[in-house]
CSV table of C-alpha atoms in Angstrom, one decimal:
chain,number,residue,atom,x,y,z
A,1,MET,CA,-77.5,56.5,138.0
A,2,LYS,CA,-76.5,54.8,141.2
A,3,GLN,CA,-76.9,51.1,141.7
A,4,LYS,CA,-76.9,49.4,145.1
A,5,ILE,CA,-75.2,46.1,144.8
A,6,THR,CA,-74.9,43.6,147.7
A,7,LEU,CA,-72.1,41.0,147.6
A,8,THR,CA,-71.8,38.2,150.1
A,9,VAL,CA,-68.2,37.6,150.9
A,10,GLY,CA,-67.8,34.6,153.1
A,11,LYS,CA,-70.7,35.0,155.5
A,12,THR,CA,-70.9,38.8,155.4
A,13,ASP,CA,-73.1,40.9,153.1
A,14,PHE,CA,-71.4,44.1,151.9
A,15,LEU,CA,-73.4,46.9,150.3
A,16,PHE,CA,-71.8,48.9,147.5
A,17,ASN,CA,-73.2,52.1,145.9
A,18,VAL,CA,-71.8,52.1,142.3
A,19,THR,CA,-72.2,55.1,140.0
A,20,VAL,CA,-71.5,55.5,136.4
A,21,GLN,CA,-68.5,57.8,137.4
A,22,ASP,CA,-67.1,55.1,139.7
A,23,HIS,CA,-67.3,52.5,137.0
A,24,SER,CA,-65.8,54.8,134.4
A,25,ASP,CA,-62.9,55.8,136.7
A,26,TYR,CA,-62.2,52.1,137.3
A,27,ILE,CA,-62.2,51.2,133.6
A,28,ASP,CA,-60.1,54.3,132.7
A,29,ALA,CA,-57.5,53.5,135.4
A,30,ALA,CA,-57.2,49.9,134.1
A,31,ALA,CA,-57.0,51.0,130.5
A,32,ARG,CA,-54.3,53.6,131.2
A,33,GLY,CA,-52.1,50.7,132.4
A,34,SER,CA,-52.0,51.6,136.0
A,35,SER,CA,-51.9,48.8,138.6
A,36,ILE,CA,-55.1,46.8,138.3
A,37,THR,CA,-54.8,46.0,142.0
A,38,ALA,CA,-54.7,49.7,142.9
A,39,ALA,CA,-57.6,50.5,140.5
A,40,SER,CA,-59.6,47.6,142.0
A,41,HIS,CA,-58.8,48.7,145.6
A,42,ASN,CA,-59.8,52.3,144.8
A,43,PHE,CA,-63.0,51.2,143.1
A,44,THR,CA,-64.1,49.0,146.0
A,45,MET,CA,-63.2,51.4,148.7
A,46,ARG,CA,-64.9,54.3,146.9
A,47,THR,CA,-68.2,52.3,146.5
A,48,ILE,CA,-68.4,50.4,149.8
A,49,ASP,CA,-71.2,51.7,152.1
A,50,THR,CA,-69.8,54.1,154.6
A,51,ALA,CA,-71.1,52.1,157.6
A,52,GLN,CA,-69.1,49.0,156.4
A,53,LYS,CA,-65.9,50.8,155.4
A,54,ASP,CA,-63.8,49.7,158.4
A,55,GLU,CA,-65.0,46.1,158.3
A,56,PHE,CA,-64.4,46.0,154.5
A,57,LYS,CA,-60.9,47.4,154.9
A,58,LYS,CA,-60.1,44.7,157.4
A,59,LEU,CA,-61.2,42.1,154.9
A,60,LEU,CA,-58.9,43.5,152.3
A,61,ASP,CA,-56.0,43.6,154.7
A,62,GLU,CA,-56.6,39.9,155.7
A,63,CYS,CA,-57.2,38.6,152.1
A,64,PRO,CA,-54.6,39.7,149.6
A,65,GLY,CA,-56.2,40.0,146.1
A,66,ALA,CA,-59.7,40.2,147.4
A,67,GLU,CA,-60.2,43.6,145.8
A,68,LEU,CA,-59.6,42.1,142.4
A,69,GLN,CA,-62.4,39.5,142.8
A,70,ILE,CA,-64.8,42.0,144.4
A,71,ALA,CA,-64.2,44.6,141.7
A,72,ALA,CA,-64.8,42.0,139.0
A,73,ALA,CA,-68.1,41.0,140.6
A,74,LEU,CA,-69.2,44.6,140.9
A,75,LYS,CA,-68.3,45.4,137.4
A,76,SER,CA,-70.1,42.4,136.1
A,77,GLU,CA,-73.2,43.3,138.0
A,78,PHE,CA,-73.1,47.0,137.2
A,79,SER,CA,-72.3,46.6,133.5
A,80,PRO,CA,-73.5,43.2,132.3
A,81,VAL,CA,-72.2,41.8,129.0
A,82,LEU,CA,-74.4,42.6,126.1
A,83,GLU,CA,-75.0,40.3,123.1
A,84,ILE,CA,-73.9,42.3,120.1
A,85,THR,CA,-74.0,41.0,116.5
A,86,VAL,CA,-72.5,42.8,113.5
A,87,LYS,CA,-74.6,42.5,110.4
A,88,LYS,CA,-72.7,42.2,107.2
A,89,SER,CA,-73.6,44.6,104.4
A,90,ASN,CA,-74.5,43.4,100.9
A,91,SER,CA,-72.2,45.8,99.2
């Protein structure tokens, strides 16, 4: 499954193509305790549309920490929070 997600950052629309593997790699890197900044940078750079890669890289260079906010928005859109309830057994 690949999901196209458009995020507007400032006045620019950026198109990301996020796959299950991209999402899993991001979560796995964060869970292993590697740098969340590096994991976010890799996730966003892997998924940004090829035509916008240079413009996006410039944004990341000019706005320290932007990759964290963008990765969080992508993750939230790709994998929304589910409402889960545990039912207690009668035993």
